[in-house]
Short mmCIF file of C-alpha atoms in Angstrom, two decimals:
data_model
loop_
_atom_site.label_atom_id
_atom_site.label_comp_id
_atom_site.label_asym_id
_atom_site.label_seq_id
_atom_site.Cartn_x
_atom_site.Cartn_y
_atom_site.Cartn_z
CA ILE P 1 35.32 -41.58 -50.96
CA ILE P 2 32.73 -38.84 -51.45
CA THR P 3 29.93 -41.30 -50.69
CA VAL P 4 31.66 -42.47 -47.50
CA VAL P 5 32.17 -38.86 -46.38
CA VAL P 6 28.50 -38.02 -47.01
CA VAL P 7 27.35 -41.11 -45.08
CA VAL P 8 29.65 -40.32 -42.12
CA VAL P 9 28.51 -36.69 -42.00
CA THR P 10 24.85 -37.71 -42.23
CA VAL P 11 25.23 -40.27 -39.43
CA GLY P 12 27.09 -37.73 -37.33
CA LEU P 13 24.38 -35.12 -37.82
CA CYS P 14 21.69 -37.65 -36.94
CA CYS P 15 23.53 -38.64 -33.77
CA LEU P 16 23.96 -34.98 -32.86
CA CYS P 17 20.25 -34.34 -33.36
CA VAL P 18 19.39 -37.32 -31.18
CA ILE P 19 21.73 -36.09 -28.45
CA ILE P 20 20.20 -32.60 -28.60
CA VAL P 21 16.66 -34.01 -28.36
CA VAL P 22 17.65 -36.18 -25.39
CA LEU P 23 19.23 -33.20 -23.64
CA ILE P 24 16.12 -31.07 -24.21
CA VAL P 25 13.89 -33.79 -22.78
CA VAL P 26 16.15 -34.28 -19.75
CA LEU P 27 16.30 -30.55 -19.08
CA ALA P 28 12.54 -30.26 -19.43
CA LEU P 29 11.98 -33.08 -16.95
CA PHE P 30 14.50 -32.01 -14.33
CA ASN P 31 14.38 -28.24 -14.74
CA PRO P 32 13.07 -26.72 -11.43
CA SER P 33 10.90 -24.20 -13.28
CA SER P 34 9.27 -26.96 -15.37
CA LYS P 35 8.74 -29.05 -12.27
CA LYS P 36 7.19 -26.03 -10.59
CA LYS P 37 4.73 -25.58 -13.47
CA ARG P 38 3.73 -29.24 -13.29
CA GLN P 39 3.22 -29.12 -9.54
CA LEU P 40 1.36 -25.79 -9.56
CA LYS P 41 -1.75 -27.14 -11.21
CA GLU P 42 -5.01 -25.57 -10.14
CA PRO P 43 -7.17 -27.99 -8.15
CA ASN P 44 -10.84 -28.82 -8.51
CA TYR P 45 -12.29 -25.96 -6.49
CA GLY P 46 -15.76 -27.48 -6.30
CA ALA P 47 -14.45 -30.66 -4.67
CA LEU P 48 -12.48 -28.60 -2.14
CA ALA P 49 -15.24 -26.14 -1.28
CA ILE P 50 -18.04 -28.64 -0.65
CA LYS P 51 -17.78 -31.20 2.12
CA ASN P 52 -17.85 -34.81 0.99
CA LYS P 53 -20.43 -35.72 3.62
CA PHE P 54 -23.02 -33.56 1.82
CA VAL P 55 -22.10 -34.99 -1.59
CA ASP P 56 -22.49 -38.65 -0.60
CA ARG P 57 -26.20 -39.28 -0.87
CA GLY P 58 -26.19 -42.85 0.46
CA SER P 59 -25.42 -42.19 4.13
CA ILE P 60 -27.67 -39.12 4.32
CA GLU P 61 -30.56 -40.97 2.63
CA ALA P 62 -30.25 -43.86 5.09
CA MET P 63 -30.16 -41.44 7.99
CA TYR P 64 -33.21 -39.56 6.67
CA ILE P 65 -35.27 -42.72 6.00
CA ALA P 66 -34.47 -44.00 9.50
CA SER P 67 -35.63 -40.72 11.04
CA THR P 68 -39.01 -40.84 9.22
CA THR P 69 -39.71 -44.53 9.86
CA GLY P 70 -42.87 -44.89 11.91
CA GLU P 71 -44.03 -41.34 11.21
CA THR P 72 -47.36 -41.92 9.44
CA ALA P 73 -47.39 -38.43 7.95
CA PHE P 74 -44.19 -39.12 6.03
CA ASN P 75 -44.48 -42.70 4.87
CA THR P 76 -45.33 -41.66 1.30
CA GLY P 77 -42.85 -40.02 -1.03
CA ARG P 78 -45.13 -37.03 -1.48
CA GLY P 79 -45.36 -36.53 2.30
CA ARG P 80 -41.61 -36.53 2.61
CA THR P 81 -41.27 -34.03 -0.23
CA VAL P 82 -43.77 -31.66 1.39
CA ALA P 83 -41.98 -31.92 4.74
CA LEU P 84 -38.60 -31.16 3.16
CA ASP P 85 -40.01 -28.23 1.20
CA LYS P 86 -41.47 -26.74 4.37
CA LEU P 87 -38.22 -27.26 6.27
CA GLU P 88 -36.25 -25.64 3.46
CA GLN P 89 -38.44 -22.54 3.58
CA PHE P 90 -38.16 -22.55 7.37
CA ILE P 91 -34.34 -22.64 7.18
CA LEU P 92 -34.31 -19.72 4.73
CA GLU P 93 -35.54 -17.43 7.54
CA PRO P 94 -32.38 -16.33 9.43
CA ASN P 95 -34.21 -15.40 12.65
CA LYS P 96 -35.52 -18.99 12.88
CA VAL P 97 -32.49 -21.00 11.80
CA TYR P 98 -30.08 -19.04 14.04
CA PRO P 99 -31.48 -20.38 17.35
CA ILE P 100 -31.65 -23.87 15.84
CA ILE P 101 -27.92 -23.80 15.10
CA GLN P 102 -27.26 -22.57 18.64
CA ALA P 103 -29.42 -25.31 20.16
CA LEU P 104 -27.85 -28.07 18.06
CA ALA P 105 -24.36 -26.83 19.01
CA LYS P 106 -25.39 -27.05 22.67
CA ALA P 107 -26.53 -30.63 22.02
CA GLY P 108 -22.97 -31.60 21.17
CA LEU P 109 -22.99 -31.33 17.39
CA ALA P 110 -20.13 -29.63 15.60
CA ARG P 111 -21.22 -26.06 14.91
CA GLU P 112 -19.20 -26.15 11.69
CA ASP P 113 -21.26 -29.03 10.24
CA VAL P 114 -24.65 -27.51 11.05
CA THR P 115 -23.59 -24.07 9.81
CA CYS P 116 -22.04 -25.61 6.69
CA ALA P 117 -25.33 -27.29 5.72
CA VAL P 118 -27.23 -24.04 6.27
CA VAL P 119 -24.69 -22.05 4.22
CA TYR P 120 -25.01 -24.45 1.26
CA ILE P 121 -28.79 -24.04 1.32
CA TYR P 122 -28.57 -20.24 1.41
CA TYR P 123 -25.84 -20.17 -1.23
CA TYR P 124 -27.95 -22.32 -3.57
CA HIS P 125 -30.82 -19.84 -3.30
CA GLY P 126 -28.53 -16.79 -3.60
CA LYS P 127 -29.46 -15.48 -0.14
CA MET P 128 -26.12 -15.57 1.65
CA ASN P 129 -26.22 -11.82 2.28
CA HIS P 130 -29.43 -12.23 4.32
CA LEU P 131 -27.88 -14.88 6.57
CA LEU P 132 -24.56 -13.07 7.03
CA GLU P 133 -26.20 -9.72 7.68
CA TYR P 134 -28.38 -11.23 10.40
CA CYS P 135 -25.37 -12.98 11.98
CA ILE P 136 -23.40 -9.71 11.96
CA GLN P 137 -26.22 -7.89 13.77
CA LYS P 138 -26.47 -10.66 16.37
CA GLU P 139 -22.72 -10.51 16.97
CA LEU P 140 -22.73 -6.74 17.34
CA CYS P 141 -25.64 -6.84 19.77
CA GLY P 142 -24.05 -9.61 21.84
CA ALA P 143 -20.53 -8.13 22.07
CA ALA P 144 -20.03 -6.96 25.66
CA ARG P 145 -16.44 -5.77 25.26
CA GLU P 146 -14.25 -4.50 22.45
CA THR P 147 -11.94 -7.50 22.81
CA ASP P 148 -14.86 -9.89 22.15
CA LEU P 149 -15.78 -8.30 18.83
CA PHE P 150 -15.80 -11.10 16.20
CA LYS P 151 -12.84 -12.83 17.89
CA GLU P 152 -14.64 -15.88 19.30
CA ASP P 153 -15.72 -18.98 17.39
CA THR P 154 -19.38 -18.29 16.63
CA ILE P 155 -22.00 -19.05 13.99
CA LEU P 156 -20.77 -16.06 11.97
CA SER P 157 -17.16 -17.23 12.00
CA ALA P 158 -18.16 -20.77 10.96
CA ALA P 159 -20.43 -19.40 8.21
CA PHE P 160 -17.65 -17.10 6.96
CA VAL P 161 -15.10 -19.93 6.73
CA THR P 162 -17.51 -22.04 4.66
CA TYR P 163 -18.61 -19.12 2.48
CA SER P 164 -15.03 -17.94 1.88
CA LYS P 165 -14.19 -21.38 0.50
CA LEU P 166 -17.06 -21.14 -1.97
CA VAL P 167 -16.02 -17.74 -3.33
CA GLY P 168 -12.32 -17.32 -2.47
CA LEU P 169 -10.38 -20.51 -3.19
CA GLN P 170 -9.11 -19.34 -6.57
CA TYR P 171 -8.04 -16.02 -5.06
CA LEU P 172 -6.05 -17.88 -2.39
CA TRP P 173 -4.43 -20.00 -5.09
CA ARG P 174 -3.26 -16.95 -7.00
CA ILE P 175 -1.77 -15.17 -4.00
CA LEU P 176 -0.28 -18.09 -2.03
CA SER P 177 0.43 -21.09 -4.27
CA GLU P 178 3.86 -20.02 -5.55
CA THR P 179 5.06 -18.76 -2.17
CA LEU P 180 4.00 -21.94 -0.38
CA TYR P 181 5.43 -24.08 -3.18
CA ASP P 182 8.85 -22.51 -2.64
CA VAL P 183 8.54 -22.97 1.12
CA VAL P 184 7.52 -26.63 0.97
CA GLU P 185 9.83 -27.52 -1.89
CA VAL P 186 12.97 -26.11 -0.24
CA SER P 187 12.26 -27.97 2.98
CA THR P 188 11.38 -31.29 1.34
CA THR P 189 14.18 -31.32 -1.27
CA SER P 190 16.94 -29.64 0.68
CA LYS P 191 19.50 -32.16 -0.59
CA GLU P 192 18.89 -31.09 -4.16
CA ARG P 193 18.50 -27.34 -3.67
CA ARG P 194 20.47 -24.70 -1.81
CA ASP P 195 19.29 -21.36 -0.67
CA PHE P 196 20.90 -18.16 0.67
CA HIS P 197 24.67 -18.45 0.31
CA GLY P 198 24.70 -22.26 0.05
CA GLU P 199 22.85 -22.91 3.32
CA GLU P 200 21.02 -26.23 3.06
CA ALA P 201 17.54 -26.81 4.48
CA LEU P 202 17.27 -23.22 5.65
CA ILE P 203 13.53 -23.42 5.98
CA ALA P 204 13.71 -26.62 7.99
CA ARG P 205 16.15 -24.92 10.38
CA SER P 206 13.89 -21.88 10.57
CA SER P 207 11.29 -23.94 12.38
CA GLU P 208 13.90 -25.31 14.76
CA ALA P 209 15.10 -21.84 15.67
CA SER P 210 12.04 -21.18 17.81
CA ASP P 211 12.77 -24.34 19.86
CA SER P 212 16.50 -23.94 20.25
CA ASN P 213 18.33 -21.43 22.42
CA ASP P 214 21.72 -22.32 20.95
CA THR P 215 21.05 -21.07 17.44
CA ASN P 216 23.73 -18.54 16.58
CA LYS P 217 22.95 -15.00 15.55
CA GLU P 218 23.86 -15.55 11.91
CA ASP P 219 21.43 -18.44 11.56
CA ARG P 220 18.72 -16.45 13.27
CA PHE P 221 19.26 -13.54 10.93
CA MET P 222 19.08 -15.80 7.87
CA ASN P 223 16.00 -17.62 9.19
CA VAL P 224 14.06 -14.45 9.87
CA LEU P 225 15.26 -12.97 6.58
CA HIS P 226 13.78 -15.92 4.72
CA LEU P 227 10.52 -15.54 6.64
CA LYS P 228 10.34 -11.83 5.84
CA LEU P 229 11.04 -12.42 2.15
CA ALA P 230 8.30 -15.05 1.97
CA ALA P 231 5.87 -12.75 3.82
CA GLN P 232 6.73 -9.83 1.55
CA SER P 233 6.21 -11.96 -1.56
CA ALA P 234 2.81 -13.07 -0.28
CA PHE P 235 1.73 -9.55 0.66
CA ASN P 236 2.77 -8.12 -2.71
CA LYS P 237 0.50 -10.63 -4.43
CA ILE P 238 -2.28 -9.93 -1.94
CA LYS P 239 -2.20 -6.25 -2.86
CA SER P 240 -1.90 -6.74 -6.61
CA THR P 241 -4.64 -9.38 -6.96
CA ARG P 242 -8.31 -8.51 -7.14
CA PHE P 243 -10.15 -9.32 -3.92
CA PRO P 244 -13.26 -11.49 -4.50
CA PRO P 245 -16.26 -9.16 -4.99
CA GLU P 246 -18.54 -11.31 -2.79
CA LEU P 247 -16.13 -11.00 0.13
CA ARG P 248 -15.66 -7.29 -0.58
CA THR P 249 -19.42 -6.81 -0.21
CA LEU P 250 -19.39 -8.72 3.07
CA MET P 251 -16.45 -6.69 4.40
CA SER P 252 -18.26 -3.45 3.58
CA GLN P 253 -21.29 -4.69 5.55
CA ILE P 254 -19.08 -5.49 8.53
CA ARG P 255 -17.42 -2.07 8.36
CA GLU P 256 -20.78 -0.31 8.23
CA GLY P 257 -21.93 -2.29 11.25
CA THR P 258 -18.86 -1.52 13.35
CA ASN P 259 -18.53 2.16 12.38
CA SER P 260 -21.49 3.13 14.56
CA GLU P 261 -19.96 2.10 17.92
CA TRP P 262 -16.43 0.82 17.26
CA LYS P 263 -15.20 2.94 14.36
CA GLU P 264 -11.60 2.89 15.59
CA LEU P 265 -11.68 -0.94 15.51
CA SER P 266 -13.02 -1.27 11.96
CA ASN P 267 -9.70 -2.24 10.37
CA SER P 268 -8.96 -4.66 13.21
CA VAL P 269 -12.32 -6.38 12.65
CA ILE P 270 -11.71 -6.61 8.89
CA ALA P 271 -8.25 -8.07 9.59
CA THR P 272 -9.85 -10.69 11.84
CA PHE P 273 -11.91 -12.01 8.95
CA VAL P 274 -9.55 -11.48 6.01
CA PHE P 275 -6.28 -12.61 7.60
CA MET P 276 -7.08 -14.68 10.70
CA ARG P 277 -10.05 -16.60 9.27
CA PHE P 278 -9.16 -16.60 5.56
CA ILE P 279 -5.61 -16.01 4.35
CA CYS P 280 -3.65 -17.22 7.41
CA LEU P 281 -6.01 -20.17 7.86
CA ALA P 282 -5.23 -21.21 4.28
CA VAL P 283 -1.48 -20.78 4.85
CA THR P 284 -1.55 -23.18 7.81
CA ASN P 285 -3.82 -25.67 5.99
CA PRO P 286 -2.38 -25.79 2.44
CA LYS P 287 -3.78 -29.24 1.66
CA VAL P 288 -7.31 -28.41 2.86
CA TYR P 289 -7.39 -25.29 0.70
CA GLY P 290 -5.83 -26.96 -2.34
CA LEU P 291 -2.57 -25.01 -2.18
CA TRP P 292 -0.47 -28.16 -1.85
CA ARG P 293 -1.22 -31.73 -2.84
CA LYS P 294 0.04 -33.36 0.33
CA GLN P 295 0.26 -32.38 3.96
CA PRO P 296 3.63 -30.71 4.77
CA ASN P 297 5.95 -32.39 7.22
CA GLU P 298 6.18 -31.18 10.81
CA LYS P 299 9.15 -28.86 10.31
CA THR P 300 7.66 -27.24 7.23
CA LEU P 301 4.33 -26.82 9.01
CA LYS P 302 6.08 -24.99 11.85
CA PHE P 303 7.67 -22.64 9.36
CA ILE P 304 4.44 -21.79 7.56
CA VAL P 305 2.78 -21.19 10.95
CA LEU P 306 5.53 -18.62 11.65
CA LEU P 307 4.87 -17.13 8.21
CA ALA P 308 1.16 -16.86 9.03
CA LYS P 309 1.97 -15.23 12.37
CA ILE P 310 4.05 -12.54 10.64
CA LEU P 311 1.21 -11.77 8.20
CA GLN P 312 -1.35 -11.75 10.99
CA ASN P 313 0.73 -9.55 13.29
CA ALA P 314 1.33 -7.12 10.44
CA ALA P 315 -2.42 -6.97 9.76
CA PHE P 316 -3.18 -6.19 13.41
CA GLY P 317 -0.15 -3.92 13.85
CA VAL P 318 1.19 -6.03 16.72
CA GLU P 319 4.96 -6.43 17.06
CA PHE P 320 6.69 -9.47 18.55
CA ASP P 321 7.92 -9.32 22.14
CA GLN P 322 11.51 -8.31 22.71
CA ASP P 323 12.35 -11.66 24.33
CA ASN P 324 11.15 -13.50 21.21
CA TYR P 325 13.71 -14.26 18.51
CA MET P 326 11.04 -13.24 15.98
CA LYS P 327 11.48 -9.63 17.14
CA GLU P 328 13.82 -9.25 14.17
CA ALA P 329 10.72 -9.40 11.96
CA ASN P 330 9.28 -6.27 13.61
CA ASP P 331 10.86 -4.05 10.97
CA TYR P 332 8.78 -5.86 8.31
CA ILE P 333 5.65 -5.18 10.38
CA ARG P 334 6.50 -1.48 10.76
CA ILE P 335 7.33 -1.02 7.07
CA ASN P 336 4.16 -2.70 5.77
CA GLN P 337 1.70 -1.64 8.45
CA ASP P 338 0.43 1.48 6.65
CA ALA P 339 0.12 -0.36 3.33
CA ILE P 340 -1.85 -3.19 4.95
CA GLN P 341 -4.20 -0.75 6.71
CA LYS P 342 -4.86 1.07 3.42
CA TRP P 343 -5.54 -2.23 1.68
CA LEU P 344 -7.95 -3.33 4.43
CA GLU P 345 -9.79 -0.05 4.07
CA LYS P 346 -9.87 -0.39 0.30
CA ILE P 347 -11.43 -3.87 0.23
CA SER P 348 -14.09 -2.94 2.82
CA THR P 349 -15.23 0.37 1.36
CA THR P 350 -17.87 0.47 -1.35
CA THR P 351 -17.28 4.13 -2.26
CA THR P 352 -13.85 5.41 -3.17
CA PRO P 353 -12.61 7.88 -0.52
CA GLN P 354 -11.34 11.32 -1.46
CA LYS P 355 -7.77 10.87 -2.68
CA GLN P 356 -4.90 13.16 -2.01
CA ARG P 357 -3.28 15.03 -4.84
CA ARG P 358 -0.88 12.80 -6.71
CA THR P 359 1.48 13.18 -9.62
CA SER P 360 0.28 12.12 -13.05
CA LEU P 361 2.68 9.16 -13.07
CA GLU P 362 1.30 7.79 -9.81
CA GLU P 363 -2.28 8.24 -10.98
CA GLU P 364 -1.56 6.49 -14.27
CA GLY P 365 0.10 3.55 -12.52
CA GLU P 366 -2.71 3.19 -9.97
CA ALA P 367 -5.38 3.41 -12.66
CA ARG P 368 -3.63 0.76 -14.74
CA GLU P 369 -3.36 -1.55 -11.72
CA GLU P 370 -7.06 -1.13 -10.88
CA GLU P 371 -8.05 -1.86 -14.48
CA GLU P 372 -6.00 -5.05 -14.49
CA GLN P 373 -7.58 -6.17 -11.22
CA GLU P 374 -11.10 -5.48 -12.51
CA GLU P 375 -10.42 -7.68 -15.51
CA THR P 376 -9.59 -10.62 -13.22
CA GLU P 377 -12.41 -13.14 -13.03
CA TYR P 378 -12.81 -16.08 -10.69
CA GLU P 379 -14.36 -19.45 -11.29
CA LYS P 380 -17.87 -19.57 -9.83
CA ILE P 381 -18.49 -22.62 -7.67
CA GLU P 382 -21.99 -24.02 -7.97
CA VAL P 383 -23.80 -25.82 -5.17
CA GLY P 384 -25.91 -28.34 -7.06
CA MET P 385 -29.49 -29.25 -6.28
CA ASN P 386 -28.40 -32.68 -5.05
CA VAL P 387 -26.07 -31.09 -2.47
CA LYS P 388 -28.81 -28.71 -1.37
CA ASP P 389 -31.31 -31.57 -1.03
CA ASN P 390 -28.79 -33.61 0.94
CA CYS P 391 -28.28 -30.67 3.31
CA VAL P 392 -32.03 -30.31 3.87
CA LYS P 393 -32.39 -34.05 4.56
CA TRP P 394 -29.38 -33.97 6.89
CA MET P 395 -30.85 -31.01 8.78
CA TYR P 396 -34.21 -32.80 9.09
CA SER P 397 -32.62 -36.00 10.41
CA THR P 398 -30.35 -34.09 12.81
CA MET P 399 -33.20 -31.97 14.16
CA TRP P 400 -35.50 -34.97 14.52
CA LEU P 401 -32.89 -37.01 16.36
CA ASN P 402 -32.17 -34.13 18.76
CA ARG P 403 -35.74 -32.84 18.95
CA GLN P 404 -35.96 -33.08 22.72
CA VAL P 405 -32.84 -30.97 23.27
CA LEU P 406 -33.79 -28.75 20.34
CA ARG P 407 -37.17 -27.92 21.87
CA ARG P 408 -35.61 -26.84 25.16
CA GLY P 409 -32.79 -24.97 23.44
CA ILE P 410 -35.04 -22.95 21.14
CA GLU P 411 -37.34 -22.08 24.04
CA LYS P 412 -34.38 -20.57 25.88
CA LYS P 413 -32.94 -18.74 22.88
CA VAL P 414 -36.17 -17.21 21.60
CA LYS P 415 -37.19 -14.33 23.86
CA SER P 416 -40.70 -13.72 22.51
CA THR P 417 -43.38 -16.23 23.55
CA GLU P 418 -45.33 -15.63 20.37
CA GLU P 419 -42.25 -16.29 18.24
CA TRP P 420 -41.54 -19.49 20.15
CA LYS P 421 -45.12 -20.71 19.67
CA GLU P 422 -44.98 -19.95 15.96
CA MET P 423 -41.66 -21.80 15.52
CA SER P 424 -42.94 -24.76 17.53
CA ARG P 425 -46.11 -24.91 15.44
CA GLN P 426 -44.13 -24.86 12.17
CA LEU P 427 -41.75 -27.58 13.36
CA GLU P 428 -44.75 -29.70 14.35
CA GLU P 429 -46.19 -29.30 10.85
CA ILE P 430 -42.84 -30.26 9.35
CA GLY P 431 -42.67 -33.34 11.59
CA VAL P 432 -39.60 -32.50 13.66
CA PHE P 433 -41.70 -31.95 16.81
CA ARG P 434 -44.75 -33.97 17.77
CA ALA P 435 -48.00 -32.23 18.51
CA GLY P 436 -48.23 -31.02 22.08
CA GLY P 437 -44.55 -31.71 22.73
CA SER P 438 -45.25 -35.25 23.96
CA SER P 439 -43.25 -38.38 23.22
CA ASP P 440 -40.20 -36.50 21.98
CA SER P 441 -37.81 -39.10 23.37
CA ILE P 442 -35.49 -40.91 21.01
CA THR P 443 -36.84 -44.34 20.21
CA ASN P 444 -35.33 -45.20 16.87
CA SER P 445 -32.05 -47.07 17.26
CA ALA P 446 -31.44 -47.12 13.49
CA THR P 447 -31.39 -43.32 13.44
CA SER P 448 -28.96 -43.18 16.35
CA THR P 449 -26.61 -45.62 14.63
CA ALA P 450 -26.69 -43.72 11.33
CA TYR P 451 -26.20 -40.41 13.09
CA ASP P 452 -23.30 -41.69 15.22
CA GLN P 453 -21.47 -42.87 12.10
CA ASP P 454 -22.07 -39.53 10.40
CA SER P 455 -21.05 -37.33 13.34
CA SER P 456 -17.89 -39.29 14.13
CA GLY P 457 -16.59 -38.69 10.62
CA SER P 458 -17.47 -35.00 10.74
CA ARG P 459 -15.60 -34.44 13.99
CA ASN P 460 -12.46 -35.99 12.53
CA SER P 461 -12.68 -33.87 9.37
CA SER P 462 -12.89 -30.60 11.32
CA GLU P 463 -9.86 -31.28 13.53
CA GLU P 464 -7.35 -30.58 10.77
CA SER P 465 -8.30 -26.92 10.29
CA SER P 466 -9.32 -26.15 13.89
CA ASN P 467 -5.88 -27.06 15.29
CA ALA P 468 -4.06 -24.59 13.06
CA SER P 469 -6.60 -21.81 13.66
CA SER P 470 -6.27 -22.26 17.43
CA VAL P 471 -2.48 -21.88 17.15
CA LEU P 472 -2.89 -18.60 15.26
CA SER P 473 -5.52 -17.23 17.64
CA ASN P 474 -3.32 -18.05 20.62
#
């Protein structure tokens, strides 16, 4: 009897242990928090920051070889190496590469692609500050009105978007990944999850509220409440997370440049770069910036565009019109406006301004927060030599193919005759122009075919981010 009892108890305990283990495994697999941890896995920032077209060597090499076929000066490997070295040094002079980008953009090329190749070359050599500083000065000199200041799509804006990906992707992940995960997850799994007093698919209905005039007041209140909570969560992380030091240096340069003539617009200019062209652009393109693995559906995308609009309006201090149902979010804008302006000033000022007298508790808390932020480090993305070489070859092939338009474009953009003659002479030595400017017509069909294949893919790749940015700017 005792033996039977011991066996039964042992078997029972074993079964109980098995049941407990099974329950733990099931809870671990289906627990929302565990699922969230599995989904929120940091991406490969290098693969996101660098365009695939400049990583794939095959297409660029074919394009480059086609462009040098028939050029006797570049038939040998050594000749090609010398030409590329000279072009690389030529590109590293901002006053010379700037009119080239303008001329190639006029020729029909995507400004983003040309600027992206130039940014990779400068980033590899650690000279991004030289390029950006020159672009800032050109923008300030060319701004005719206050409303035009850094608002249009220019070489500087394209260079900033590319550069911000190289130095700011991990920062965007830390401030936006959890908020966007909650937004996308609620809308895509509304049958499994409920939010705000048992309302299903609240986020999905939030996007429909802007298109429907029959939405009742209670739904509108709940929709805007959810938007404000998501915006507040994002802004709290924006404030408490260390801003990338490379972008902080750039923002300080922009502030110094605008303080001379447009001091009252300094914060608005900083908001244009930080929110409109960085944070809000990432919010509306979560897949491109690695914040979400797949592209959100249409309803979710509408919601995150509304979320980006709230953040952007708060940064600029602009409230929604009274006839817009989003006017209920104006209280969020008014409450956070001062905090956002102080944060914009903080990230764009190299020297700490004179602080007002504070209590010891406030000083201790602020000091602790600053120490924690200073300890935050970001993964440094490297642009390899192969990517840099591919960019130089792509620039050579593109300039050679469009040399006729490039010659006319540079002549118009460069004001000094001596500077134009010097640039023309250098490009003739490199092999982009022919001596005397004769026979610059396109004769190589292989180059045209390779270039057409390359440019068609680049135009498609840029549409995804440009559509969302145009919605925000409108």
